[in-house]
Short mmCIF file of C-alpha atoms in Angstrom, two decimals:
data_model
loop_
_atom_site.label_atom_id
_atom_site.label_comp_id
_atom_site.label_asym_id
_atom_site.label_seq_id
_atom_site.Cartn_x
_atom_site.Cartn_y
_atom_site.Cartn_z
CA VAL U 9 11.09 0.35 -36.48
CA LYS U 10 9.11 -1.21 -33.70
CA VAL U 11 5.49 -1.90 -34.59
CA GLN U 12 3.08 -0.34 -32.09
CA ASP U 13 0.90 -2.60 -29.95
CA SER U 14 -2.21 -0.97 -31.43
CA GLU U 15 -1.16 -2.00 -34.94
CA ILE U 16 -0.60 -5.58 -33.81
CA ILE U 17 -3.98 -5.57 -32.10
CA GLU U 18 -5.66 -4.41 -35.31
CA ARG U 19 -3.99 -7.27 -37.19
CA VAL U 20 -5.15 -9.83 -34.58
CA LEU U 21 -8.68 -8.45 -34.67
CA ALA U 22 -8.60 -8.66 -38.49
CA GLY U 23 -7.95 -12.40 -38.22
CA ASP U 24 -4.11 -12.64 -38.03
CA HIS U 25 -4.09 -14.55 -34.78
CA ALA U 26 -0.45 -15.43 -35.18
CA ALA U 27 0.42 -11.72 -34.72
CA TYR U 28 -0.64 -12.10 -31.05
CA ALA U 29 2.63 -13.98 -30.48
CA THR U 30 4.46 -10.67 -30.93
CA LEU U 31 2.46 -9.10 -28.11
CA VAL U 32 3.21 -12.13 -25.91
CA GLU U 33 6.93 -11.98 -26.66
CA ARG U 34 7.01 -8.24 -26.06
CA HIS U 35 5.17 -8.23 -22.72
CA GLN U 36 5.90 -11.65 -21.24
CA PRO U 37 9.09 -10.73 -19.33
CA GLN U 38 7.40 -7.88 -17.45
CA ILE U 39 4.23 -9.89 -16.73
CA LEU U 40 6.24 -12.87 -15.46
CA ARG U 41 8.38 -10.63 -13.24
CA LEU U 42 5.28 -8.90 -11.86
CA LEU U 43 3.43 -12.16 -11.16
CA GLU U 44 6.45 -13.83 -9.63
CA ARG U 45 6.78 -10.88 -7.23
CA LEU U 46 3.04 -11.02 -6.47
CA VAL U 47 2.71 -14.78 -5.91
CA GLY U 48 6.28 -15.71 -4.95
CA CYS U 49 6.52 -18.86 -7.01
CA ARG U 50 7.96 -19.02 -10.50
CA ASP U 51 5.87 -21.99 -11.59
CA THR U 52 2.64 -20.36 -10.37
CA ALA U 53 3.66 -17.07 -12.00
CA GLN U 54 4.22 -18.88 -15.34
CA ASP U 55 0.80 -20.52 -15.09
CA LEU U 56 -0.87 -17.21 -14.24
CA ALA U 57 0.98 -15.41 -17.04
CA GLN U 58 -0.33 -17.96 -19.50
CA GLU U 59 -3.87 -17.52 -18.11
CA ALA U 60 -3.49 -13.68 -18.38
CA PHE U 61 -2.34 -13.85 -22.01
CA ILE U 62 -5.18 -16.23 -22.89
CA ALA U 63 -7.69 -13.97 -21.15
CA ALA U 64 -6.30 -10.94 -22.96
CA PHE U 65 -6.53 -12.72 -26.32
CA ARG U 66 -10.09 -13.72 -25.67
CA GLY U 67 -10.99 -10.22 -24.46
CA LEU U 68 -9.16 -8.32 -27.16
CA LYS U 69 -12.41 -7.46 -28.98
CA SER U 70 -13.61 -5.64 -25.90
CA PHE U 71 -10.31 -3.80 -25.32
CA GLN U 72 -11.23 -0.18 -25.92
CA GLN U 73 -7.64 1.18 -25.95
CA LYS U 74 -8.50 3.85 -23.34
CA SER U 75 -5.27 2.78 -21.71
CA SER U 76 -2.22 1.11 -23.22
CA PHE U 77 -2.24 -2.61 -23.95
CA SER U 78 0.49 -3.01 -21.33
CA THR U 79 -1.64 -1.36 -18.62
CA TRP U 80 -4.62 -3.48 -19.58
CA LEU U 81 -2.53 -6.66 -19.59
CA HIS U 82 -1.01 -5.76 -16.18
CA ARG U 83 -4.56 -5.33 -14.84
CA ILE U 84 -5.48 -8.77 -16.10
CA ALA U 85 -2.32 -10.29 -14.55
CA CYS U 86 -2.97 -8.61 -11.20
CA ASN U 87 -6.53 -9.88 -11.25
CA LYS U 88 -5.25 -13.42 -11.98
CA ALA U 89 -2.84 -13.13 -9.01
CA THR U 90 -5.66 -11.91 -6.77
CA SER U 91 -7.91 -14.78 -7.81
CA ALA U 92 -5.14 -17.30 -7.28
CA ALA U 93 -4.54 -15.87 -3.79
CA ARG U 94 -8.21 -16.35 -2.94
CA ARG U 95 -8.10 -19.99 -4.13
CA ARG U 96 -4.92 -20.91 -2.29
CA ARG U 97 -3.73 -20.43 1.22
CA PRO U 98 -0.60 -18.34 1.48
CA VAL U 99 2.64 -20.10 0.59
CA PRO U 100 5.94 -18.81 1.86
CA LEU U 101 7.88 -17.19 -0.97
CA ALA U 102 10.69 -19.34 -2.26
CA PRO U 103 13.97 -17.74 -3.09
CA THR U 104 14.21 -16.72 -6.74
CA ALA U 105 17.25 -16.21 -8.93
CA ASP U 106 17.86 -12.67 -7.78
CA PRO U 107 21.54 -11.91 -8.29
CA VAL U 108 23.48 -11.72 -5.06
CA ALA U 109 26.08 -8.97 -5.10
CA GLU U 110 29.35 -9.92 -6.80
CA SER U 111 31.70 -10.07 -3.94
CA SER U 112 34.51 -12.24 -2.74
CA ASP U 113 33.19 -11.70 0.80
CA VAL U 114 30.95 -14.70 1.48
CA SER U 115 29.38 -13.15 4.58
CA ALA U 116 28.34 -10.04 2.56
CA ARG U 117 26.69 -12.25 -0.04
CA LEU U 118 24.95 -14.30 2.63
CA GLU U 119 23.77 -11.09 4.37
CA GLN U 120 22.32 -9.78 1.08
CA ALA U 121 20.58 -13.13 0.44
CA ASP U 122 19.16 -13.07 3.97
CA ARG U 123 17.93 -9.48 3.42
CA GLN U 124 16.29 -10.45 0.10
CA GLN U 125 14.59 -13.44 1.74
CA ALA U 126 13.34 -11.31 4.65
CA VAL U 127 11.82 -8.77 2.22
CA LYS U 128 10.20 -11.59 0.20
CA GLN U 129 8.72 -13.10 3.33
CA ALA U 130 7.44 -9.76 4.57
CA LEU U 131 5.92 -9.09 1.12
CA ALA U 132 4.23 -12.46 1.13
CA GLN U 133 2.51 -11.63 4.42
CA LEU U 134 0.92 -8.45 3.05
CA ASP U 135 -2.67 -8.48 1.97
CA GLN U 136 -2.85 -8.94 -1.82
CA ARG U 137 -4.22 -5.36 -2.34
CA TYR U 138 -1.21 -3.86 -0.64
CA ARG U 139 1.30 -6.27 -2.17
CA ALA U 140 0.14 -5.40 -5.66
CA VAL U 141 0.58 -1.65 -5.07
CA VAL U 142 4.02 -1.94 -3.42
CA VAL U 143 5.29 -4.37 -6.07
CA LEU U 144 4.11 -2.11 -8.92
CA ALA U 145 5.42 1.06 -7.31
CA ASP U 146 8.65 0.00 -5.65
CA MET U 147 9.75 -2.98 -7.75
CA GLU U 148 8.26 -2.22 -11.17
CA ASP U 149 8.77 1.57 -10.92
CA ALA U 150 5.18 2.24 -12.09
CA THR U 151 3.75 5.70 -11.59
CA TYR U 152 0.76 6.23 -9.31
CA GLU U 153 -1.33 6.94 -12.41
CA SER U 154 -0.35 3.75 -14.16
CA ILE U 155 -0.94 1.74 -10.94
CA ALA U 156 -4.39 3.29 -10.73
CA GLY U 157 -5.05 2.22 -14.30
CA ILE U 158 -3.71 -1.29 -13.78
CA LEU U 159 -5.64 -1.90 -10.58
CA ASP U 160 -8.67 0.14 -11.64
CA ILE U 161 -8.64 2.23 -8.46
CA PRO U 162 -8.32 5.98 -7.88
CA VAL U 163 -4.90 7.55 -7.49
CA GLY U 164 -5.73 8.52 -3.92
CA THR U 165 -6.33 4.86 -3.13
CA VAL U 166 -3.00 3.98 -4.66
CA ARG U 167 -1.31 6.51 -2.39
CA SER U 168 -3.05 5.30 0.75
CA ARG U 169 -2.46 1.63 0.01
CA LEU U 170 1.16 2.27 -0.79
CA HIS U 171 1.63 4.19 2.45
CA ARG U 172 -0.05 1.43 4.45
CA ALA U 173 1.92 -1.28 2.66
CA ARG U 174 5.23 0.44 3.35
CA MET U 175 4.29 0.90 7.00
CA GLU U 176 3.41 -2.78 7.32
CA LEU U 177 6.62 -3.81 5.59
CA ARG U 178 8.64 -1.58 7.85
CA GLU U 179 6.97 -3.13 10.88
CA ARG U 180 7.46 -6.69 9.58
CA LEU U 181 11.11 -6.02 8.76
CA ARG U 182 11.87 -4.31 12.09
CA PRO U 183 12.99 -7.59 13.82
CA PHE U 184 15.25 -8.41 10.84
CA VAL U 185 16.80 -4.93 10.79
CA ALA U 186 17.35 -5.11 14.56
CA ALA U 187 19.02 -8.51 14.28
CA GLN U 188 21.23 -7.28 11.44
CA SER U 189 22.36 -4.18 13.31
CA SER U 190 23.10 -6.10 16.51
CA SER U 191 25.23 -8.68 14.62
CA SER U 192 27.31 -5.93 12.94
#
């Protein structure tokens, strides 16, 4: 039986600080994936994830459990990514270990890798506000309501930012799509 996050939080707040490791282990994969998609660099994502977990631990007393721990932690992680983006100038997204389709056709694998790189570059060029919404919605499969909770914005703002982000991505990917269709 999986212990609920709220039970673990109660133990941590009661002085069992070691119990926090369970929360970290439980949520670290999703937070790392989210941050890597937001910042485009695995090392930076790992640093920001560590900062997010530390901030969550320090702020656990003020966590009012109006949302899930996961939503609250995602909000902290998104805020860390936004702060990092303000401190640094944009860095092109490096390729990550996304699996390329299993295929004996080398050209198909290369085409898929090119497509993934084009999407990553287009994503990296988006304003952080739009990138966060599109990553959460289209890559993390978050609902509009959970995105609103994570980013602390109204659902209507989520919808409008997502629409704008998708339009910008479509525009940024248009040259790539045109090049792909002309080479086919």
